[in-house]
Amino acid sequence: MSRLIVISNRVSAPKAKSAAGAQGGLAVALTAALRENRGIWFGWSGNECEKFEGKLDMERHDGVTTATIDLERQDIDEYYNGYANRTLWPLFHYRIDLAEYERTFGSGYERVNEIFAETVAPLIEPDDLIWVHDYHMLPLGKMLRDRGVKNRIGFFLHIPWPPTRLFVSLPYHERLVRTLLEYDVIGFQTNEWLESFLHYVEKELGGTVDEDGWIEFEGRRCCAKAFPIGIDFDEFTEAAEGETAAEANRQLSRSTLGKKVIIGVDRLDYSKGVEERFQGYERFLENNPEQADHVVLLQIAPPSRGEVHTYQEIRERLETLAGHINGAHADVDWVPIRYVNQGYPRPALAGFYRASRIALITPLRDGMNLVAKEYVAAQDPEDPGVLILSRFAGAAQQLTEALLINPYSTDEISEAISQALAMPREERIRRWEANYANVRDEDVIWWRKNFVTALKGE
Ligand code: ADQ
C-alpha cells in the first residue's frame, strides 16, 4: 500500500483518540488517513529559528510521523504574514481593496516554498501519494517536480477561488496558475470556485477543459474537481453527547434566563461578516422592540493572525460596534450582545450550539464554513434550532434547508431572525433533518476518501 505524505503550512501533532476533541476536524481526518497509510505529515512547526539550516524535526505520535521545520523571522513575515495572509487571503475572499502586493512578499513566498520542497523531497519514496493543502503552498507541486518527483501529487484549496476579473489583479497570476497545473488533482470546496478556476484556465491560459474537469495544457493533463469538506461527524456527535457539552449547555441556558440564544462562532476575520451580522441584529432589535429582550446574541470570536494590522483593526471596530449596540439597547437586566474574545474546545462549543435557538453564520465569502455543519450536528432532534446561513459560504451549497441570506443586507438578516424565532417546531425539524443527513453522510472521512481515490487516479 502506498504511503500518504500530507503537506500543509501547519502540522497538528496527533493526539490519542481520547483527546481527539481537542484537535481540529481536518487534523482528525488527516491523522486517520495517515495512520491507515503509514503516512508523514510535513510542514512548519509554527516556531521561529535564528537561521534555518535544513533541520527537520521528525516525531512519531500515535502511529503518525510528523516532520516539521522552523522558519526564520523574515520568512514568517514575508511568506506567512505577508503573501499568504495579506495578499492571497484577501484576494481569494474577493477583497482586492485589502490585498497588498509587495514584491518582498512574493519572493518570500517562493523562497519558503522552495525550502519546503527541498526539505520534504528526500523523504518521498517512489510509491508515495502526496497531498498538498491550501493557499500557502500553491507552487509546491511544481517545485517538487523540478526536483524530479514523479509521484502523484494532489492539491486541495480550503478557501474560495476568486473570479477571473479579480484574480488577474494579482501580479504574476499566470505564473502561479501554471505551477498549479503541475498537480495531478486540484480540489476545490464547491463547484462555484471550481468554475472560476476553470474559467481562468480557459480564458487566460488557453487551456482546454472537458466536461469531467480534465484540463489539458501544454501537453500536460490534470483533473480539477469539487470535494466539499465535512466535519468529523462521529467525533463531534460523541463530544456533543458528553459531560463537557452538557455542562456548557447548562451554563449558557442558566445565564440567559430562558431567553432565546442566537449564536455566532468565528475566527476573528473580516471574511466572516461579523460587523454586518451585528448591524443586522441591531436592525432586528430596532424593528422588533417587543421581542428585543427575549433574545441575546452570543458571539464567540477569538482573535486570529494578531501580527497582521487589518486584524487588529477589525477587532477594534467590532468592540466599538458591540459597545455601541449594547449602550443603545441594554437594560439593567439585559445586554443584547455578549461578545467573547476567546476560543473554546469543541465539546464546549457543541453544548453552546445545542443551547442556541438560532445560529447566525454570515460570512461575506467562505470556502466552506464548518461551524455551520457543527451547529447542525449538535442539535436536539426533538427540538432543533434554526441555521441562518450566508449564501456566500461554501456550506450553503449543501445545507440548502438553512435560511439562506445575503450577509450584506441588514434587512435580510433582521427578517431571517424574526422568521427563525417564529418558526414552528415541525418546520424546524423538517429543515434540520435534511441538513443533518448531509452533514452526517458527507463528513470529513467521505471527503478524504473521495480526494484520495481521485489522487490514486482510480
Ligand atoms: P476557517 O476560516 O478557520 O477555515 P471554519 O470552517 O468556519 O473556518 O472553522 C474551522 C474550525 O475552527 C471549526 O471546527 C470551528 O469549530 C473552529 N472555530 C471557528 N471559530 C471558533 C471559535 N470562535 N472558537 C473555537 N473554535 C472555532 C478554513 C476556511 C473555511 C473552511 C475550513 C476547512 O476559511 O472556509 O471551512 O478552512 O476547509
Short mmCIF file of C-alpha atoms and ligand atoms in Angstrom, two decimals:
data_model
loop_
_atom_site.label_atom_id
_atom_site.label_comp_id
_atom_site.label_asym_id
_atom_site.label_seq_id
_atom_site.Cartn_x
_atom_site.Cartn_y
_atom_site.Cartn_z
CA MET A 1 0.00 0.00 0.00
CA SER A 2 1.32 3.45 -0.88
CA ARG A 3 2.14 5.89 1.91
CA LEU A 4 0.43 9.24 2.16
CA ILE A 5 2.51 12.38 2.58
CA VAL A 6 0.43 15.33 3.73
CA ILE A 7 1.98 18.77 3.35
CA SER A 8 0.39 21.84 4.90
CA ASN A 9 1.51 25.12 6.40
CA ARG A 10 0.95 23.98 9.98
CA VAL A 11 1.14 20.47 11.36
CA SER A 12 -1.07 19.32 14.17
CA ALA A 13 0.58 16.51 16.14
CA PRO A 14 -1.86 13.62 16.51
CA LYS A 15 -3.39 13.08 19.91
CA ALA A 16 -4.71 9.88 21.39
CA LYS A 17 -8.31 9.05 20.45
CA SER A 18 -9.45 10.02 23.92
CA ALA A 19 -8.08 13.53 23.39
CA ALA A 20 -9.30 13.87 19.81
CA GLY A 21 -11.85 16.50 20.77
CA ALA A 22 -9.01 18.94 21.23
CA GLN A 23 -7.92 18.63 17.61
CA GLY A 24 -9.31 20.37 14.53
CA GLY A 25 -11.61 18.33 12.30
CA LEU A 26 -9.10 18.48 9.50
CA ALA A 27 -6.36 17.23 11.79
CA VAL A 28 -8.53 14.34 12.91
CA ALA A 29 -9.39 13.35 9.34
CA LEU A 30 -5.85 13.60 8.10
CA THR A 31 -4.50 11.77 11.12
CA ALA A 32 -6.82 8.84 10.44
CA ALA A 33 -5.69 8.74 6.80
CA LEU A 34 -2.03 8.99 7.81
CA ARG A 35 -2.39 6.20 10.33
CA GLU A 36 -4.02 3.90 7.77
CA ASN A 37 -1.33 4.65 5.21
CA ARG A 38 1.82 4.81 7.40
CA GLY A 39 2.00 8.46 6.44
CA ILE A 40 4.07 11.53 7.15
CA TRP A 41 2.70 15.00 7.85
CA PHE A 42 5.11 17.73 6.87
CA GLY A 43 5.01 21.49 7.43
CA TRP A 44 6.04 24.46 9.50
CA SER A 45 6.26 23.93 13.27
CA GLY A 46 4.89 27.42 13.95
CA ASN A 47 8.23 28.25 15.62
CA GLU A 48 10.92 30.71 14.68
CA CYS A 49 14.62 29.97 14.37
CA GLU A 50 17.66 32.22 14.12
CA LYS A 51 18.97 30.63 10.93
CA PHE A 52 17.37 27.78 9.00
CA GLU A 53 19.99 25.22 8.06
CA GLY A 54 17.80 22.36 6.92
CA LYS A 55 16.97 20.98 10.37
CA LEU A 56 13.97 18.67 10.20
CA ASP A 57 12.25 17.60 13.39
CA MET A 58 10.77 14.11 12.97
CA GLU A 59 8.48 12.76 15.66
CA ARG A 60 6.19 9.81 15.95
CA HIS A 61 2.91 10.25 17.80
CA ASP A 62 0.20 7.66 17.99
CA GLY A 63 1.10 5.90 14.74
CA VAL A 64 1.79 9.02 12.67
CA THR A 65 5.10 10.62 11.80
CA THR A 66 5.26 14.40 11.79
CA ALA A 67 8.13 16.23 10.13
CA THR A 68 8.40 19.92 10.88
CA ILE A 69 10.80 22.77 10.26
CA ASP A 70 11.21 26.14 11.95
CA LEU A 71 11.32 29.32 9.86
CA GLU A 72 13.37 32.49 10.13
CA ARG A 73 11.67 35.77 11.16
CA GLN A 74 11.92 37.26 7.67
CA ASP A 75 10.40 34.11 6.15
CA ILE A 76 7.47 34.22 8.58
CA ASP A 77 6.89 37.91 7.84
CA GLU A 78 7.06 37.65 4.06
CA TYR A 79 5.61 34.21 3.40
CA TYR A 80 3.03 33.75 6.16
CA ASN A 81 2.02 37.20 7.46
CA GLY A 82 2.82 38.68 4.06
CA TYR A 83 1.96 36.85 0.84
CA ALA A 84 -0.34 34.20 2.36
CA ASN A 85 -2.34 36.41 4.71
CA ARG A 86 -2.05 39.91 3.25
CA THR A 87 -2.05 39.11 -0.45
CA LEU A 88 -3.73 35.78 -1.20
CA TRP A 89 -6.23 35.56 1.68
CA PRO A 90 -7.94 38.91 0.94
CA LEU A 91 -7.78 38.45 -2.83
CA PHE A 92 -9.23 34.93 -2.66
CA HIS A 93 -12.04 36.27 -0.44
CA TYR A 94 -12.81 38.91 -3.10
CA ARG A 95 -11.28 41.75 -1.03
CA ILE A 96 -8.94 43.30 -3.55
CA ASP A 97 -9.27 46.52 -1.53
CA LEU A 98 -7.33 44.79 1.28
CA ALA A 99 -4.86 42.82 -0.83
CA GLU A 100 -1.28 44.09 -0.60
CA TYR A 101 1.07 43.45 -3.49
CA GLU A 102 4.57 43.76 -2.09
CA ARG A 103 7.48 42.39 -4.09
CA THR A 104 9.18 41.08 -0.96
CA PHE A 105 6.05 39.10 -0.01
CA GLY A 106 6.05 37.31 -3.38
CA SER A 107 9.73 36.48 -3.23
CA GLY A 108 9.46 35.35 0.41
CA TYR A 109 6.55 33.07 -0.56
CA GLU A 110 8.54 31.46 -3.35
CA ARG A 111 11.62 31.16 -1.16
CA VAL A 112 9.75 29.38 1.64
CA ASN A 113 8.01 27.06 -0.81
CA GLU A 114 11.47 26.20 -2.18
CA ILE A 115 12.61 25.47 1.38
CA PHE A 116 9.61 23.18 1.91
CA ALA A 117 10.26 21.39 -1.39
CA GLU A 118 13.97 20.99 -0.70
CA THR A 119 13.36 19.61 2.78
CA VAL A 120 10.50 17.24 2.03
CA ALA A 121 11.75 15.85 -1.31
CA PRO A 122 14.32 13.46 0.26
CA LEU A 123 11.55 11.91 2.40
CA ILE A 124 9.49 10.90 -0.64
CA GLU A 125 9.57 7.28 -1.82
CA PRO A 126 8.54 6.26 -5.35
CA ASP A 127 5.05 4.94 -4.47
CA ASP A 128 4.03 7.71 -2.07
CA LEU A 129 0.90 9.75 -2.67
CA ILE A 130 1.44 13.42 -1.93
CA TRP A 131 -1.38 15.70 -0.78
CA VAL A 132 -0.65 19.41 -0.51
CA HIS A 133 -3.04 21.74 1.35
CA ASP A 134 -4.14 25.29 0.87
CA TYR A 135 -3.12 28.70 -0.35
CA HIS A 136 0.20 28.77 1.48
CA MET A 137 1.55 26.13 -0.85
CA LEU A 138 0.15 26.76 -4.32
CA PRO A 139 3.51 26.39 -6.15
CA LEU A 140 4.88 23.48 -4.12
CA GLY A 141 3.91 20.78 -6.62
CA LYS A 142 5.91 22.46 -9.38
CA MET A 143 8.90 22.84 -7.07
CA LEU A 144 8.75 19.13 -6.26
CA ARG A 145 8.54 18.32 -9.98
CA ASP A 146 11.64 20.48 -10.52
CA ARG A 147 13.41 18.19 -8.06
CA GLY A 148 12.47 15.12 -10.06
CA VAL A 149 9.45 14.00 -8.00
CA LYS A 150 7.29 11.95 -10.37
CA ASN A 151 4.73 10.74 -7.79
CA ARG A 152 1.08 11.58 -7.97
CA ILE A 153 0.58 14.92 -6.24
CA GLY A 154 -2.77 16.44 -5.33
CA PHE A 155 -3.69 19.89 -4.07
CA PHE A 156 -6.75 20.98 -2.09
CA LEU A 157 -7.73 24.61 -1.67
CA HIS A 158 -9.64 25.28 1.57
CA ILE A 159 -10.68 28.82 0.61
CA PRO A 160 -12.58 30.18 -2.42
CA TRP A 161 -11.03 30.68 -5.84
CA PRO A 162 -11.81 34.23 -7.00
CA PRO A 163 -13.48 35.17 -10.29
CA THR A 164 -11.04 35.78 -13.16
CA ARG A 165 -11.65 39.53 -13.26
CA LEU A 166 -10.44 39.79 -9.65
CA PHE A 167 -7.71 37.19 -9.86
CA VAL A 168 -5.95 38.98 -12.72
CA SER A 169 -5.21 41.87 -10.34
CA LEU A 170 -2.53 39.62 -8.81
CA PRO A 171 0.90 40.35 -10.30
CA TYR A 172 2.32 37.16 -11.91
CA HIS A 173 -1.08 35.44 -11.69
CA GLU A 174 -0.28 33.40 -14.77
CA ARG A 175 2.93 32.05 -13.27
CA LEU A 176 1.06 30.97 -10.15
CA VAL A 177 -1.64 29.07 -12.03
CA ARG A 178 0.90 27.41 -14.32
CA THR A 179 2.52 25.95 -11.20
CA LEU A 180 -0.86 24.59 -10.08
CA LEU A 181 -1.29 22.74 -13.33
CA GLU A 182 1.68 20.55 -12.35
CA TYR A 183 -0.54 18.75 -9.83
CA ASP A 184 -2.41 15.61 -10.88
CA VAL A 185 -5.56 16.57 -8.97
CA ILE A 186 -6.71 20.05 -7.95
CA GLY A 187 -9.58 20.10 -5.44
CA PHE A 188 -11.95 22.92 -4.52
CA GLN A 189 -14.67 23.17 -1.88
CA THR A 190 -17.54 23.90 -4.29
CA ASN A 191 -18.45 23.97 -7.96
CA GLU A 192 -18.51 27.75 -7.84
CA TRP A 193 -14.80 28.03 -7.02
CA LEU A 194 -14.05 25.21 -9.47
CA GLU A 195 -15.84 27.06 -12.26
CA SER A 196 -13.93 30.26 -11.52
CA PHE A 197 -10.66 28.35 -11.76
CA LEU A 198 -11.58 26.58 -15.00
CA HIS A 199 -12.76 29.87 -16.48
CA TYR A 200 -9.33 31.35 -15.78
CA VAL A 201 -7.54 28.34 -17.29
CA GLU A 202 -9.57 28.55 -20.49
CA LYS A 203 -9.79 32.31 -20.93
CA GLU A 204 -6.40 33.47 -19.69
CA LEU A 205 -4.15 30.49 -20.36
CA GLY A 206 -5.90 28.98 -23.37
CA GLY A 207 -6.08 25.53 -21.73
CA THR A 208 -8.87 23.15 -22.67
CA VAL A 209 -11.29 21.63 -20.17
CA ASP A 210 -13.58 18.67 -20.84
CA GLU A 211 -16.90 18.10 -19.10
CA ASP A 212 -15.35 15.82 -16.44
CA GLY A 213 -12.94 18.52 -15.33
CA TRP A 214 -9.88 17.21 -17.18
CA ILE A 215 -7.60 20.07 -18.11
CA GLU A 216 -5.14 19.88 -20.99
CA PHE A 217 -2.43 22.48 -21.07
CA GLU A 218 0.89 22.43 -22.90
CA GLY A 219 0.90 18.63 -23.15
CA ARG A 220 0.02 18.00 -19.52
CA ARG A 221 -3.27 16.65 -18.18
CA CYS A 222 -4.67 17.17 -14.71
CA CYS A 223 -8.05 16.84 -13.12
CA ALA A 224 -9.91 19.61 -11.24
CA LYS A 225 -12.96 18.77 -9.11
CA ALA A 226 -15.07 19.93 -6.19
CA PHE A 227 -14.64 17.96 -2.93
CA PRO A 228 -16.73 19.72 -0.26
CA ILE A 229 -15.14 19.20 3.14
CA GLY A 230 -17.22 17.95 6.07
CA ILE A 231 -16.82 17.69 9.83
CA ASP A 232 -15.68 14.64 11.75
CA PHE A 233 -19.29 13.69 12.36
CA ASP A 234 -18.75 10.73 14.70
CA GLU A 235 -16.24 12.52 16.86
CA PHE A 236 -18.34 15.68 17.01
CA THR A 237 -21.63 13.98 17.87
CA GLU A 238 -19.86 11.92 20.53
CA ALA A 239 -18.47 15.15 22.01
CA ALA A 240 -21.93 16.73 21.84
CA GLU A 241 -23.31 13.90 24.00
CA GLY A 242 -20.57 14.20 26.63
CA GLU A 243 -20.45 15.88 30.03
CA THR A 244 -18.43 18.95 28.91
CA ALA A 245 -21.07 19.74 26.30
CA ALA A 246 -23.90 19.18 28.79
CA GLU A 247 -22.23 21.49 31.32
CA ALA A 248 -21.65 24.20 28.67
CA ASN A 249 -25.30 23.86 27.62
CA ARG A 250 -26.50 24.23 31.22
CA GLN A 251 -24.16 27.15 31.88
CA LEU A 252 -25.41 29.11 28.86
CA SER A 253 -29.08 28.28 29.46
CA ARG A 254 -28.82 29.23 33.15
CA SER A 255 -27.14 32.52 32.49
CA THR A 256 -29.55 33.60 29.75
CA LEU A 257 -32.63 33.02 31.92
CA GLY A 258 -34.87 31.47 29.32
CA LYS A 259 -34.07 33.96 26.58
CA LYS A 260 -33.57 32.63 23.06
CA VAL A 261 -29.86 32.50 22.30
CA ILE A 262 -28.56 33.44 18.85
CA ILE A 263 -25.01 32.19 18.42
CA GLY A 264 -22.13 33.22 16.17
CA VAL A 265 -18.78 31.40 16.31
CA ASP A 266 -15.92 32.54 14.14
CA ARG A 267 -12.22 33.07 14.00
CA LEU A 268 -11.99 36.85 14.07
CA ASP A 269 -11.61 37.64 10.38
CA TYR A 270 -13.11 40.24 8.05
CA SER A 271 -14.32 37.48 5.71
CA LYS A 272 -16.70 36.22 8.41
CA GLY A 273 -19.04 39.24 8.19
CA VAL A 274 -19.30 39.74 11.96
CA GLU A 275 -19.74 43.52 11.67
CA GLU A 276 -22.55 43.11 9.15
CA ARG A 277 -24.07 40.48 11.45
CA PHE A 278 -24.08 42.87 14.40
CA GLN A 279 -25.71 45.51 12.21
CA GLY A 280 -28.36 43.04 11.04
CA TYR A 281 -29.04 42.08 14.65
CA GLU A 282 -29.34 45.73 15.64
CA ARG A 283 -31.84 46.22 12.80
CA PHE A 284 -33.83 43.33 14.27
CA LEU A 285 -33.80 44.97 17.72
CA GLU A 286 -34.98 48.26 16.23
CA ASN A 287 -37.71 46.68 14.12
CA ASN A 288 -38.97 44.37 16.88
CA PRO A 289 -38.74 46.25 20.18
CA GLU A 290 -41.34 43.94 21.77
CA GLN A 291 -39.08 40.92 21.12
CA ALA A 292 -35.80 42.59 21.91
CA ASP A 293 -35.29 41.46 25.48
CA HIS A 294 -36.36 37.89 24.65
CA VAL A 295 -33.15 37.25 22.74
CA VAL A 296 -29.42 37.50 23.29
CA LEU A 297 -26.64 37.27 20.72
CA LEU A 298 -23.60 35.30 21.89
CA GLN A 299 -20.66 36.00 19.59
CA ILE A 300 -17.57 33.90 20.17
CA ALA A 301 -14.64 35.24 18.16
CA PRO A 302 -11.06 34.72 19.34
CA PRO A 303 -8.51 36.95 17.65
CA SER A 304 -6.50 35.38 14.84
CA ARG A 305 -3.41 36.49 12.92
CA GLY A 306 -2.63 39.14 15.51
CA GLU A 307 0.53 40.17 13.68
CA VAL A 308 -1.42 41.46 10.69
CA HIS A 309 -2.61 45.04 11.10
CA THR A 310 -6.01 44.54 9.40
CA TYR A 311 -6.90 42.02 12.07
CA GLN A 312 -6.14 44.48 14.86
CA GLU A 313 -8.40 46.97 13.10
CA ILE A 314 -11.33 44.63 12.75
CA ARG A 315 -11.03 43.69 16.40
CA GLU A 316 -11.24 47.34 17.40
CA ARG A 317 -14.15 48.04 15.08
CA LEU A 318 -16.12 45.10 16.44
CA GLU A 319 -15.50 46.08 20.04
CA THR A 320 -16.71 49.59 19.27
CA LEU A 321 -19.79 48.34 17.43
CA ALA A 322 -20.74 45.83 20.14
CA GLY A 323 -20.25 48.57 22.75
CA HIS A 324 -22.42 50.95 20.75
CA ILE A 325 -25.26 48.42 20.30
CA ASN A 326 -25.14 47.39 23.94
CA GLY A 327 -25.06 51.04 25.04
CA ALA A 328 -28.03 51.93 22.89
CA HIS A 329 -30.26 48.94 23.70
CA ALA A 330 -29.26 47.37 27.03
CA ASP A 331 -31.41 47.45 30.12
CA VAL A 332 -30.49 46.93 33.77
CA ASP A 333 -31.13 43.19 33.47
CA TRP A 334 -30.32 42.56 29.80
CA VAL A 335 -27.42 43.11 27.42
CA PRO A 336 -28.17 42.36 23.74
CA ILE A 337 -24.69 41.16 22.69
CA ARG A 338 -22.28 39.00 24.63
CA TYR A 339 -19.06 39.32 22.74
CA VAL A 340 -16.43 36.82 23.85
CA ASN A 341 -12.87 37.09 22.59
CA GLN A 342 -11.70 33.58 23.35
CA GLY A 343 -11.81 30.16 21.75
CA TYR A 344 -13.46 27.12 23.32
CA PRO A 345 -12.75 23.42 22.91
CA ARG A 346 -15.20 21.77 20.58
CA PRO A 347 -17.12 19.80 23.21
CA ALA A 348 -17.97 23.11 24.91
CA LEU A 349 -18.89 24.68 21.57
CA ALA A 350 -21.19 21.72 20.93
CA GLY A 351 -23.00 22.49 24.20
CA PHE A 352 -23.34 26.17 23.31
CA TYR A 353 -24.68 25.25 19.87
CA ARG A 354 -27.31 22.99 21.39
CA ALA A 355 -28.40 25.67 23.83
CA SER A 356 -28.90 28.16 20.96
CA ARG A 357 -32.21 28.54 19.15
CA ILE A 358 -30.51 30.21 16.17
CA ALA A 359 -27.03 30.13 14.60
CA LEU A 360 -26.22 33.30 12.71
CA ILE A 361 -23.42 32.42 10.31
CA THR A 362 -22.96 35.22 7.85
CA PRO A 363 -19.56 35.16 6.12
CA LEU A 364 -19.20 37.57 3.22
CA ARG A 365 -17.24 34.81 1.48
CA ASP A 366 -16.12 31.47 2.92
CA GLY A 367 -14.57 28.38 1.35
CA MET A 368 -16.89 26.10 3.34
CA ASN A 369 -17.57 27.16 6.97
CA LEU A 370 -17.52 24.14 9.20
CA VAL A 371 -19.17 25.97 12.09
CA ALA A 372 -22.46 25.77 10.16
CA LYS A 373 -22.12 21.99 9.93
CA GLU A 374 -21.13 21.68 13.58
CA TYR A 375 -24.21 23.65 14.62
CA VAL A 376 -26.46 21.26 12.68
CA ALA A 377 -24.72 18.19 14.11
CA ALA A 378 -25.13 19.43 17.71
CA GLN A 379 -28.91 19.98 17.66
CA ASP A 380 -31.52 18.14 19.70
CA PRO A 381 -33.52 16.12 17.12
CA GLU A 382 -36.75 16.74 19.06
CA ASP A 383 -36.29 20.49 19.24
CA PRO A 384 -33.63 21.66 16.78
CA GLY A 385 -32.56 25.24 16.29
CA VAL A 386 -32.55 27.19 13.04
CA LEU A 387 -29.47 27.82 10.94
CA ILE A 388 -29.30 31.24 9.28
CA LEU A 389 -26.53 30.97 6.73
CA SER A 390 -24.89 33.28 4.25
CA ARG A 391 -25.48 32.24 0.67
CA PHE A 392 -21.79 33.08 0.09
CA ALA A 393 -20.49 30.31 2.37
CA GLY A 394 -19.49 27.11 0.56
CA ALA A 395 -21.72 25.25 3.05
CA ALA A 396 -24.80 26.93 1.51
CA GLN A 397 -24.45 24.60 -1.50
CA GLN A 398 -25.10 21.61 0.76
CA LEU A 399 -27.19 23.00 3.64
CA THR A 400 -29.98 24.14 1.39
CA GLU A 401 -32.64 23.95 4.13
CA ALA A 402 -30.94 26.68 6.16
CA LEU A 403 -32.45 30.15 5.94
CA LEU A 404 -30.11 31.45 3.26
CA ILE A 405 -29.47 35.18 3.37
CA ASN A 406 -27.38 37.88 1.76
CA PRO A 407 -24.97 38.88 4.55
CA TYR A 408 -24.61 42.42 3.19
CA SER A 409 -28.31 43.08 3.77
CA THR A 410 -29.18 44.14 7.32
CA ASP A 411 -32.87 43.77 6.43
CA GLU A 412 -32.46 40.18 5.30
CA ILE A 413 -30.60 39.30 8.49
CA SER A 414 -33.24 41.01 10.60
CA GLU A 415 -36.13 39.29 8.78
CA ALA A 416 -34.43 35.88 8.98
CA ILE A 417 -34.09 36.28 12.76
CA SER A 418 -37.82 37.07 13.01
CA GLN A 419 -38.68 34.10 10.79
CA ALA A 420 -36.45 31.75 12.79
CA LEU A 421 -37.93 32.86 16.13
CA ALA A 422 -41.45 32.30 14.86
CA MET A 423 -40.72 29.03 13.06
CA PRO A 424 -42.98 26.17 14.20
CA ARG A 425 -41.28 23.09 15.62
CA GLU A 426 -42.41 20.87 12.69
CA GLU A 427 -40.73 23.16 10.19
CA ARG A 428 -37.59 23.37 12.31
CA ILE A 429 -37.43 19.57 12.42
CA ARG A 430 -38.08 19.20 8.69
CA ARG A 431 -35.36 21.67 7.73
CA TRP A 432 -32.91 20.30 10.28
CA GLU A 433 -33.40 16.67 9.15
CA ALA A 434 -32.45 17.50 5.58
CA ASN A 435 -29.35 19.44 6.64
CA TYR A 436 -28.42 16.81 9.21
CA ALA A 437 -28.49 14.00 6.62
CA ASN A 438 -26.00 15.93 4.54
CA VAL A 439 -23.67 16.71 7.46
CA ARG A 440 -23.75 13.03 8.52
CA ASP A 441 -23.30 11.48 5.06
CA GLU A 442 -20.79 13.92 3.58
CA ASP A 443 -18.44 14.07 6.53
CA VAL A 444 -14.69 14.57 6.62
CA ILE A 445 -13.96 10.87 6.13
CA TRP A 446 -16.14 10.88 2.99
CA TRP A 447 -14.26 13.95 1.77
CA ARG A 448 -10.86 12.46 2.43
CA LYS A 449 -11.73 9.15 0.76
CA ASN A 450 -13.05 10.92 -2.33
CA PHE A 451 -9.94 13.01 -2.62
CA VAL A 452 -7.52 10.13 -2.06
CA THR A 453 -9.41 8.00 -4.60
CA ALA A 454 -9.02 10.77 -7.17
CA LEU A 455 -5.37 11.18 -6.20
CA LYS A 456 -4.74 7.49 -6.80
CA GLY A 457 -6.25 8.01 -10.25
CA GLU A 458 -8.98 5.41 -9.59
P1 ADQ B 1 -11.70 28.74 8.95
O1 ADQ B 1 -11.72 30.04 8.24
O2 ADQ B 1 -10.87 28.69 10.19
O3 ADQ B 1 -11.20 27.58 7.97
P2 ADQ B 1 -14.34 27.32 9.68
O4 ADQ B 1 -14.51 26.27 8.67
O5 ADQ B 1 -15.63 28.02 9.96
O6 ADQ B 1 -13.29 28.44 9.32
O7 ADQ B 1 -13.85 26.74 11.10
C1 ADQ B 1 -12.90 25.75 11.20
C2 ADQ B 1 -12.87 25.19 12.63
O8 ADQ B 1 -12.48 26.19 13.57
C3 ADQ B 1 -14.22 24.65 13.10
O9 ADQ B 1 -14.02 23.33 13.52
C4 ADQ B 1 -14.63 25.54 14.26
O10 ADQ B 1 -15.25 24.88 15.32
C5 ADQ B 1 -13.32 26.14 14.72
N1 ADQ B 1 -13.62 27.50 15.21
C6 ADQ B 1 -14.01 28.55 14.47
N2 ADQ B 1 -14.26 29.63 15.28
C7 ADQ B 1 -14.02 29.22 16.53
C8 ADQ B 1 -14.11 29.86 17.82
N3 ADQ B 1 -14.54 31.10 17.94
N4 ADQ B 1 -13.79 29.12 18.91
C9 ADQ B 1 -13.39 27.86 18.78
N5 ADQ B 1 -13.30 27.21 17.61
C10 ADQ B 1 -13.61 27.87 16.50
C11 ADQ B 1 -10.78 27.45 6.60
C12 ADQ B 1 -11.69 28.09 5.55
C13 ADQ B 1 -13.10 27.54 5.70
C14 ADQ B 1 -13.09 26.03 5.62
C15 ADQ B 1 -12.04 25.42 6.55
C16 ADQ B 1 -11.87 23.92 6.33
O11 ADQ B 1 -11.70 29.51 5.68
O12 ADQ B 1 -13.94 28.09 4.68
O13 ADQ B 1 -14.37 25.53 6.00
O14 ADQ B 1 -10.77 26.03 6.34
O15 ADQ B 1 -11.59 23.61 4.98
#
